[in-house]
mmCIF file of C-alpha atoms and ligand atoms in Angstrom:
data_model
loop_
_atom_site.group_PDB
_atom_site.id
_atom_site.type_symbol
_atom_site.label_atom_id
_atom_site.label_comp_id
_atom_site.label_asym_id
_atom_site.label_seq_id
_atom_site.Cartn_x
_atom_site.Cartn_y
_atom_site.Cartn_z
ATOM 1 C CA MET A 1 -0.033 0.179 -0.152
ATOM 2 C CA ASN A 2 1.045 3.427 -0.651
ATOM 3 C CA THR A 3 1.610 5.556 2.147
ATOM 4 C CA GLN A 4 3.126 8.270 0.980
ATOM 5 C CA MET A 5 1.320 11.712 1.573
ATOM 6 C CA THR A 6 1.047 14.523 -0.909
ATOM 7 C CA ARG A 7 2.203 18.162 0.597
ATOM 8 C CA GLU A 8 -1.604 19.128 0.855
ATOM 9 C CA GLU A 9 -2.200 16.027 3.298
ATOM 10 C CA MET A 10 0.835 16.923 5.335
ATOM 11 C CA ILE A 11 -0.392 20.067 5.697
ATOM 12 C CA GLU A 12 -3.966 19.152 6.528
ATOM 13 C CA ALA A 13 -2.524 16.504 9.021
ATOM 14 C CA LEU A 14 -0.478 19.265 10.927
ATOM 15 C CA ARG A 15 -3.297 21.390 10.898
ATOM 16 C CA TRP A 16 -5.721 18.655 12.404
ATOM 17 C CA GLN A 17 -2.962 18.114 14.931
ATOM 18 C CA ILE A 18 -2.554 21.703 15.908
ATOM 19 C CA GLU A 19 -6.128 22.173 15.950
ATOM 20 C CA ALA A 20 -6.412 19.286 18.727
ATOM 21 C CA GLY A 21 -3.904 21.111 20.923
ATOM 22 C CA ALA A 22 -0.718 19.076 19.693
ATOM 23 C CA ASP A 23 1.119 22.202 19.124
ATOM 24 C CA GLU A 24 4.456 21.666 20.851
ATOM 25 C CA ALA A 25 7.308 19.304 20.435
ATOM 26 C CA ILE A 26 7.782 17.461 23.642
ATOM 27 C CA LEU A 27 10.482 15.091 22.482
ATOM 28 C CA ASP A 28 13.601 16.102 20.535
ATOM 29 C CA ALA A 29 13.287 13.779 17.733
ATOM 30 C CA PRO A 30 9.811 12.899 15.719
ATOM 31 C CA ILE A 31 8.803 9.241 15.983
ATOM 32 C CA ASP A 32 7.335 7.937 12.960
ATOM 33 C CA ARG A 33 4.268 5.934 14.111
ATOM 34 C CA PHE A 34 3.289 4.715 10.560
ATOM 35 C CA ALA A 35 6.599 2.598 10.684
ATOM 36 C CA GLU A 36 5.669 1.317 14.164
ATOM 37 C CA ALA A 37 2.114 0.348 12.809
ATOM 38 C CA PRO A 38 2.713 -3.412 11.949
ATOM 39 C CA GLN A 39 4.266 -4.362 15.690
ATOM 40 C CA ALA A 40 1.897 -2.186 17.226
ATOM 41 C CA ALA A 41 -1.147 -4.297 15.730
ATOM 42 C CA PRO A 42 -2.899 -5.697 18.733
ATOM 43 C CA GLN A 43 -2.868 -9.638 19.076
ATOM 44 C CA THR A 44 -5.291 -9.121 22.387
ATOM 45 C CA THR A 45 -8.278 -10.279 21.235
ATOM 46 C CA PRO A 46 -8.314 -14.424 21.552
ATOM 47 C CA LYS A 47 -11.968 -14.807 20.113
ATOM 48 C CA PRO A 48 -11.885 -15.846 16.377
ATOM 49 C CA GLN A 49 -13.195 -12.985 14.086
ATOM 50 C CA THR A 50 -16.053 -13.654 12.410
ATOM 51 C CA GLN A 51 -15.659 -10.733 10.048
ATOM 52 C CA SER A 52 -12.358 -9.032 9.157
ATOM 53 C CA THR A 53 -11.844 -6.303 12.091
ATOM 54 C CA ALA A 54 -8.145 -7.012 12.092
ATOM 55 C CA PRO A 55 -6.575 -3.406 11.804
ATOM 56 C CA LYS A 56 -5.618 -2.214 8.791
ATOM 57 C CA PRO A 57 -2.781 0.179 8.406
ATOM 58 C CA GLN A 58 -4.770 3.583 8.222
ATOM 59 C CA PRO A 59 -3.589 6.327 5.715
ATOM 60 C CA ARG A 60 -2.799 9.525 7.277
ATOM 61 C CA PRO A 61 -6.130 10.974 8.513
ATOM 62 C CA ALA A 62 -7.468 13.817 6.278
ATOM 63 C CA ALA A 63 -8.933 16.772 7.568
ATOM 64 C CA ALA A 64 -12.537 15.600 6.609
ATOM 65 C CA LYS A 65 -12.035 12.418 8.088
ATOM 66 C CA ALA A 66 -10.701 13.648 11.471
ATOM 67 C CA PRO A 67 -12.542 13.599 14.706
ATOM 68 C CA PRO A 68 -13.180 17.163 16.012
ATOM 69 C CA PRO A 69 -10.979 18.750 18.071
ATOM 70 C CA PRO A 70 -11.435 18.517 21.839
ATOM 71 C CA LYS A 71 -12.932 21.802 23.089
ATOM 72 C CA ALA A 72 -10.824 23.816 25.499
ATOM 73 C CA SER A 73 -13.879 24.123 27.739
ATOM 74 C CA ALA A 74 -14.413 20.013 27.738
ATOM 75 C CA PRO A 75 -15.303 18.875 30.980
ATOM 76 C CA ALA A 76 -12.543 17.399 33.088
ATOM 77 C CA PRO A 77 -11.812 13.873 33.641
ATOM 78 C CA ALA A 78 -13.171 12.444 36.817
ATOM 79 C CA THR A 79 -12.422 14.627 39.660
ATOM 80 C CA PRO A 80 -9.186 13.940 41.379
ATOM 81 C CA ALA A 81 -10.809 14.334 44.851
ATOM 82 C CA ALA A 82 -10.987 10.658 44.824
ATOM 83 C CA ALA A 83 -7.232 10.109 43.669
ATOM 84 C CA PRO A 84 -5.518 7.934 46.216
ATOM 85 C CA ALA A 85 -4.539 10.394 48.837
ATOM 86 C CA GLN A 86 -1.496 8.161 49.244
ATOM 87 C CA ARG A 87 0.007 8.832 45.700
ATOM 88 C CA ASN A 88 0.836 12.249 47.002
ATOM 89 C CA ALA A 89 1.520 11.979 50.503
ATOM 90 C CA GLY A 90 4.865 13.996 49.732
ATOM 91 C CA ALA A 91 2.671 16.625 48.205
ATOM 92 C CA HIS A 92 0.333 16.953 51.518
ATOM 93 C CA GLU A 93 3.272 17.002 53.804
ATOM 94 C CA LEU A 94 5.174 19.863 51.981
ATOM 95 C CA ALA A 95 2.077 21.935 51.360
ATOM 96 C CA ALA A 96 1.073 21.523 55.170
ATOM 97 C CA GLY A 97 4.483 22.624 56.155
ATOM 98 C CA ALA A 98 4.040 26.284 54.546
ATOM 99 C CA LYS A 99 2.374 28.977 56.626
ATOM 100 C CA THR A 100 2.369 31.580 54.092
ATOM 101 C CA ILE A 101 1.964 31.691 50.301
ATOM 102 C CA GLU A 102 5.661 32.570 49.965
ATOM 103 C CA GLU A 103 6.593 29.485 51.740
ATOM 104 C CA LEU A 104 4.001 27.586 49.531
ATOM 105 C CA ARG A 105 5.605 29.173 46.290
ATOM 106 C CA ALA A 106 8.777 27.849 47.535
ATOM 107 C CA ALA A 107 7.422 24.207 48.380
ATOM 108 C CA LEU A 108 5.874 23.996 44.725
ATOM 109 C CA GLN A 109 9.491 25.109 43.283
ATOM 110 C CA ALA A 110 10.971 22.433 45.370
ATOM 111 C CA PHE A 111 8.081 19.946 44.331
ATOM 112 C CA ASP A 112 8.809 17.518 41.518
ATOM 113 C CA GLY A 113 5.803 15.515 41.907
ATOM 114 C CA CYS A 114 3.937 16.781 38.804
ATOM 115 C CA ALA A 115 5.116 15.829 35.501
ATOM 116 C CA LEU A 116 4.007 19.244 33.990
ATOM 117 C CA LYS A 117 6.946 20.906 35.423
ATOM 118 C CA ALA A 118 8.966 19.243 32.853
ATOM 119 C CA THR A 119 7.366 20.860 29.919
ATOM 120 C CA ALA A 120 6.568 23.945 31.437
ATOM 121 C CA THR A 121 8.607 27.408 31.191
ATOM 122 C CA ASN A 122 7.550 28.519 34.630
ATOM 123 C CA LEU A 123 5.700 27.750 37.878
ATOM 124 C CA VAL A 124 2.325 29.745 37.629
ATOM 125 C CA PHE A 125 1.235 30.061 41.320
ATOM 126 C CA CYS A 126 -0.801 32.882 42.864
ATOM 127 C CA ASP A 127 -1.097 36.701 41.941
ATOM 128 C CA GLY A 128 -2.967 39.168 44.390
ATOM 129 C CA ASN A 129 -3.210 39.757 47.736
ATOM 130 C CA PRO A 130 -2.679 36.841 50.372
ATOM 131 C CA GLN A 131 -4.797 39.117 52.884
ATOM 132 C CA ALA A 132 -7.744 39.354 50.078
ATOM 133 C CA ARG A 133 -11.369 38.138 51.549
ATOM 134 C CA ILE A 134 -11.958 36.350 48.299
ATOM 135 C CA VAL A 135 -10.287 33.669 46.475
ATOM 136 C CA PHE A 136 -10.416 32.712 42.634
ATOM 137 C CA VAL A 137 -9.312 29.481 41.554
ATOM 138 C CA GLY A 138 -9.057 28.989 37.714
ATOM 139 C CA GLU A 139 -7.930 25.696 35.582
ATOM 140 C CA ALA A 140 -4.153 26.029 34.375
ATOM 141 C CA PRO A 141 -1.727 28.241 33.032
ATOM 142 C CA GLY A 142 -1.807 29.027 29.225
ATOM 143 C CA ALA A 143 1.007 30.051 26.772
ATOM 144 C CA GLU A 144 1.400 33.558 28.409
ATOM 145 C CA GLU A 145 0.952 32.529 31.887
ATOM 146 C CA ASP A 146 3.576 30.008 31.239
ATOM 147 C CA ARG A 147 6.116 32.930 29.697
ATOM 148 C CA GLN A 148 5.206 35.289 32.361
ATOM 149 C CA GLY A 149 4.820 32.684 35.456
ATOM 150 C CA MET A 150 1.930 34.882 36.455
ATOM 151 C CA PRO A 151 -1.889 33.317 36.393
ATOM 152 C CA PHE A 152 -4.494 34.897 34.420
ATOM 153 C CA VAL A 153 -2.421 37.596 32.117
ATOM 154 C CA GLY A 154 -3.659 36.090 28.770
ATOM 155 C CA PRO A 155 -6.836 36.864 26.891
ATOM 156 C CA ALA A 156 -8.904 34.850 29.424
ATOM 157 C CA GLY A 157 -7.144 36.998 32.227
ATOM 158 C CA LYS A 158 -7.735 40.177 30.784
ATOM 159 C CA LEU A 159 -11.404 39.365 30.529
ATOM 160 C CA LEU A 160 -11.137 37.893 34.620
ATOM 161 C CA ASP A 161 -9.950 41.523 35.471
ATOM 162 C CA ARG A 162 -13.144 42.843 33.783
ATOM 163 C CA MET A 163 -15.205 40.550 35.496
ATOM 164 C CA LEU A 164 -13.319 41.618 38.917
ATOM 165 C CA ASP A 165 -14.171 45.309 38.053
ATOM 166 C CA ALA A 166 -17.679 44.725 37.315
ATOM 167 C CA ILE A 167 -18.101 43.942 40.932
ATOM 168 C CA GLY A 168 -15.775 46.520 42.058
ATOM 169 C CA LEU A 169 -12.661 44.360 42.789
ATOM 170 C CA ASP A 170 -9.113 44.433 41.574
ATOM 171 C CA ARG A 171 -6.079 42.440 41.982
ATOM 172 C CA SER A 172 -5.247 44.062 45.048
ATOM 173 C CA GLN A 173 -8.640 42.939 46.610
ATOM 174 C CA ALA A 174 -8.429 39.136 45.517
ATOM 175 C CA LEU A 175 -6.058 36.262 45.721
ATOM 176 C CA ILE A 176 -6.130 34.610 42.011
ATOM 177 C CA THR A 177 -4.620 30.795 41.633
ATOM 178 C CA ASN A 178 -5.003 27.937 39.416
ATOM 179 C CA THR A 179 -5.968 24.033 39.977
ATOM 180 C CA ILE A 180 -2.605 23.115 38.076
ATOM 181 C CA PHE A 181 0.619 25.239 38.773
ATOM 182 C CA TRP A 182 2.304 24.212 35.429
ATOM 183 C CA ARG A 183 1.111 24.607 31.904
ATOM 184 C CA PRO A 184 0.022 21.489 30.289
ATOM 185 C CA PRO A 185 1.252 21.234 26.513
ATOM 186 C CA GLY A 186 -0.868 22.571 24.114
ATOM 187 C CA ASN A 187 -3.491 23.664 26.881
ATOM 188 C CA ARG A 188 -5.211 20.411 26.914
ATOM 189 C CA ASN A 189 -7.150 19.290 29.649
ATOM 190 C CA PRO A 190 -4.776 18.172 33.006
ATOM 191 C CA SER A 191 -4.864 14.618 33.721
ATOM 192 C CA PRO A 192 -6.275 13.343 36.826
ATOM 193 C CA ASP A 193 -2.529 12.638 38.069
ATOM 194 C CA GLU A 194 -1.548 16.169 37.162
ATOM 195 C CA VAL A 195 -4.605 17.418 39.276
ATOM 196 C CA ALA A 196 -3.837 15.119 42.329
ATOM 197 C CA ALA A 197 -0.539 16.494 42.302
ATOM 198 C CA CYS A 198 -1.380 19.836 42.667
ATOM 199 C CA LEU A 199 -4.655 19.709 44.952
ATOM 200 C CA PRO A 200 -2.647 19.841 48.159
ATOM 201 C CA PHE A 201 -1.209 22.868 47.341
ATOM 202 C CA VAL A 202 -4.656 24.466 45.869
ATOM 203 C CA GLU A 203 -6.011 23.212 49.052
ATOM 204 C CA ARG A 204 -3.287 25.307 51.342
ATOM 205 C CA VAL A 205 -3.457 28.241 49.369
ATOM 206 C CA ILE A 206 -7.291 28.201 50.579
ATOM 207 C CA GLU A 207 -6.393 27.431 54.255
ATOM 208 C CA ILE A 208 -3.689 29.921 54.572
ATOM 209 C CA VAL A 209 -5.867 32.777 52.907
ATOM 210 C CA ASP A 210 -8.743 31.534 54.798
ATOM 211 C CA PRO A 211 -10.932 33.561 52.723
ATOM 212 C CA ALA A 212 -14.836 34.588 53.011
ATOM 213 C CA VAL A 213 -15.833 33.566 49.601
ATOM 214 C CA LEU A 214 -14.468 31.434 47.257
ATOM 215 C CA VAL A 215 -14.996 31.340 43.644
ATOM 216 C CA LEU A 216 -14.189 28.616 41.154
ATOM 217 C CA VAL A 217 -13.511 29.502 37.910
ATOM 218 C CA GLY A 218 -14.815 26.833 35.202
ATOM 219 C CA GLY A 219 -15.478 23.520 35.255
ATOM 220 C CA ILE A 220 -12.081 21.599 36.259
ATOM 221 C CA ALA A 221 -11.631 23.841 39.479
ATOM 222 C CA SER A 222 -15.178 23.720 40.312
ATOM 223 C CA LYS A 223 -15.304 19.498 39.739
ATOM 224 C CA THR A 224 -11.696 19.107 41.638
ATOM 225 C CA LEU A 225 -12.509 21.332 44.446
ATOM 226 C CA LEU A 226 -16.381 20.216 45.324
ATOM 227 C CA ALA A 227 -15.374 16.618 44.259
ATOM 228 C CA THR A 228 -17.843 16.027 41.781
ATOM 229 C CA ASN A 229 -18.591 14.914 38.383
ATOM 230 C CA ASP A 230 -21.364 17.204 37.818
ATOM 231 C CA GLY A 231 -20.658 19.445 34.910
ATOM 232 C CA ILE A 232 -20.362 23.553 35.222
ATOM 233 C CA MET A 233 -23.637 24.149 33.592
ATOM 234 C CA LYS A 234 -25.144 22.432 36.298
ATOM 235 C CA LEU A 235 -22.858 23.556 39.307
ATOM 236 C CA ARG A 236 -22.748 27.571 38.131
ATOM 237 C CA GLY A 237 -24.498 30.005 40.422
ATOM 238 C CA LYS A 238 -25.224 27.730 43.082
ATOM 239 C CA TRP A 239 -23.516 28.239 46.325
ATOM 240 C CA ALA A 240 -21.632 25.370 47.976
ATOM 241 C CA ALA A 241 -18.917 24.807 50.516
ATOM 242 C CA PHE A 242 -15.844 24.198 50.610
ATOM 243 C CA GLU A 243 -13.920 22.591 53.687
ATOM 244 C CA THR A 244 -10.294 20.614 54.734
ATOM 245 C CA PRO A 245 -9.870 19.033 58.126
ATOM 246 C CA ARG A 246 -7.415 22.104 58.557
ATOM 247 C CA MET A 247 -9.902 24.598 58.178
ATOM 248 C CA SER A 248 -12.427 25.865 61.136
ATOM 249 C CA ARG A 249 -15.089 26.588 59.032
ATOM 250 C CA PRO A 250 -16.602 25.761 55.577
ATOM 251 C CA VAL A 251 -16.182 28.528 53.000
ATOM 252 C CA PRO A 252 -19.071 29.649 51.134
ATOM 253 C CA THR A 253 -18.195 28.733 47.293
ATOM 254 C CA MET A 254 -19.510 29.679 44.077
ATOM 255 C CA PRO A 255 -18.659 28.125 40.678
ATOM 256 C CA ILE A 256 -18.743 30.619 37.839
ATOM 257 C CA PHE A 257 -17.843 30.006 33.729
ATOM 258 C CA HIS A 258 -14.643 30.440 32.938
ATOM 259 C CA PRO A 259 -13.527 33.480 31.146
ATOM 260 C CA ALA A 260 -11.961 31.575 28.242
ATOM 261 C CA PHE A 261 -15.630 29.838 27.692
ATOM 262 C CA LEU A 262 -17.216 33.395 27.854
ATOM 263 C CA LEU A 263 -14.970 34.708 25.272
ATOM 264 C CA ARG A 264 -16.441 31.761 23.090
ATOM 265 C CA SER A 265 -20.039 32.052 24.183
ATOM 266 C CA PRO A 266 -20.654 35.927 24.744
ATOM 267 C CA GLY A 267 -24.183 35.206 24.879
ATOM 268 C CA GLN A 268 -23.562 33.169 28.503
ATOM 269 C CA LYS A 269 -21.989 36.311 29.930
ATOM 270 C CA ARG A 270 -25.697 37.232 31.043
ATOM 271 C CA LEU A 271 -25.642 34.388 33.433
ATOM 272 C CA ALA A 272 -21.793 35.246 34.485
ATOM 273 C CA TRP A 273 -23.108 38.568 35.462
ATOM 274 C CA ARG A 274 -25.797 37.420 37.436
ATOM 275 C CA ASP A 275 -23.373 35.026 39.140
ATOM 276 C CA LEU A 276 -20.859 38.003 39.732
ATOM 277 C CA ILE A 277 -23.522 39.883 41.689
ATOM 278 C CA GLU A 278 -24.635 36.911 43.713
ATOM 279 C CA ILE A 279 -20.893 36.773 45.046
ATOM 280 C CA ARG A 280 -20.346 40.815 45.359
ATOM 281 C CA GLN A 281 -23.548 40.343 48.030
ATOM 282 C CA ARG A 282 -22.353 37.387 49.831
ATOM 283 C CA LEU A 283 -18.966 38.868 50.102
ATOM 284 C CA ASP A 284 -20.327 42.416 51.672
ATOM 285 C CA ALA A 285 -22.614 39.911 54.016
ATOM 286 C CA GLU A 286 -19.621 37.830 54.990
ATOM 287 C CA THR A 287 -17.191 40.857 55.573
ATOM 288 C CA GLY A 288 -19.894 43.149 56.772
ATOM 289 C CA THR A 289 -17.805 45.890 55.306
ATOM 290 C CA GLY A 290 -17.521 45.090 51.478
ATOM 291 C CA ALA A 291 -14.092 43.566 50.226
HETATM 292 N N1 URA B 301 -6.955 29.914 32.085
HETATM 293 C C1 URA B 301 -6.779 29.643 33.687
HETATM 294 O O1 URA B 301 -7.736 28.868 34.076
HETATM 295 N N2 URA B 301 -6.008 29.924 34.560
HETATM 296 C C2 URA B 301 -4.795 30.951 33.886
HETATM 297 O O2 URA B 301 -4.174 31.044 34.769
HETATM 298 C C3 URA B 301 -5.077 31.462 32.610
HETATM 299 C C4 URA B 301 -6.037 30.802 31.832
#
């Protein structure tokens, strides 16, 4: 069979990979998966085949046949809150030892338990005020955050700033962080292992800041910290409670749409606005003074 691709097919295949999020080289040298294909043919089905389902070498997918690229807002895999705690006992210990946000940052710098650290340019941890009464937890750094080592500084971050401004807040009155502290290559969704590795540090941020209100920005943060498989469409706009054994009380917690989602779906801004008003009112009620 002729597996030679035309130039146009190669360009289409590359475009398909970029749209699917594979926009970075992870290894120094390319791997020719076609060359591997004959050995890789699975031999795992002992049952006789009644019809010919044996895998045939496939030509490179043309764009028309390609599956749709995963959306950046695709729901997260099953929540890592159920991930075995013993798998990252070291992370728990390291996080628990930090008494301030800066100590926690230093602990994360020394932490090698998340594979994303190897491919990221910078640690992206917190921005804002550790004394703030409100904490926002997003998803994971994107390209701009990775470059600058700061959360929410790309296009979604600009919209998050406008969302804060809409309720009279700025970064000096909020603490902003993420569920994941290193950029997943190509902005893919973080894996359950990656989320589990970072979770003790996210929890410790909330314990240290001890906010009056917690805002979970997008589906991944919401599922992770609320330990649920419900999606953001169901969770947004409803008050929940977040607590760890080291906290003296549960924190009122509101999931909201992620600004990256709102950039793609501006029609949903109406609901986001409603949620922001709720958050502002709760913050005022909890603090008695406004932020
Ligand atoms: N999206 C996030 O969830 N966090 C960031 O820091 C940037 C984009």
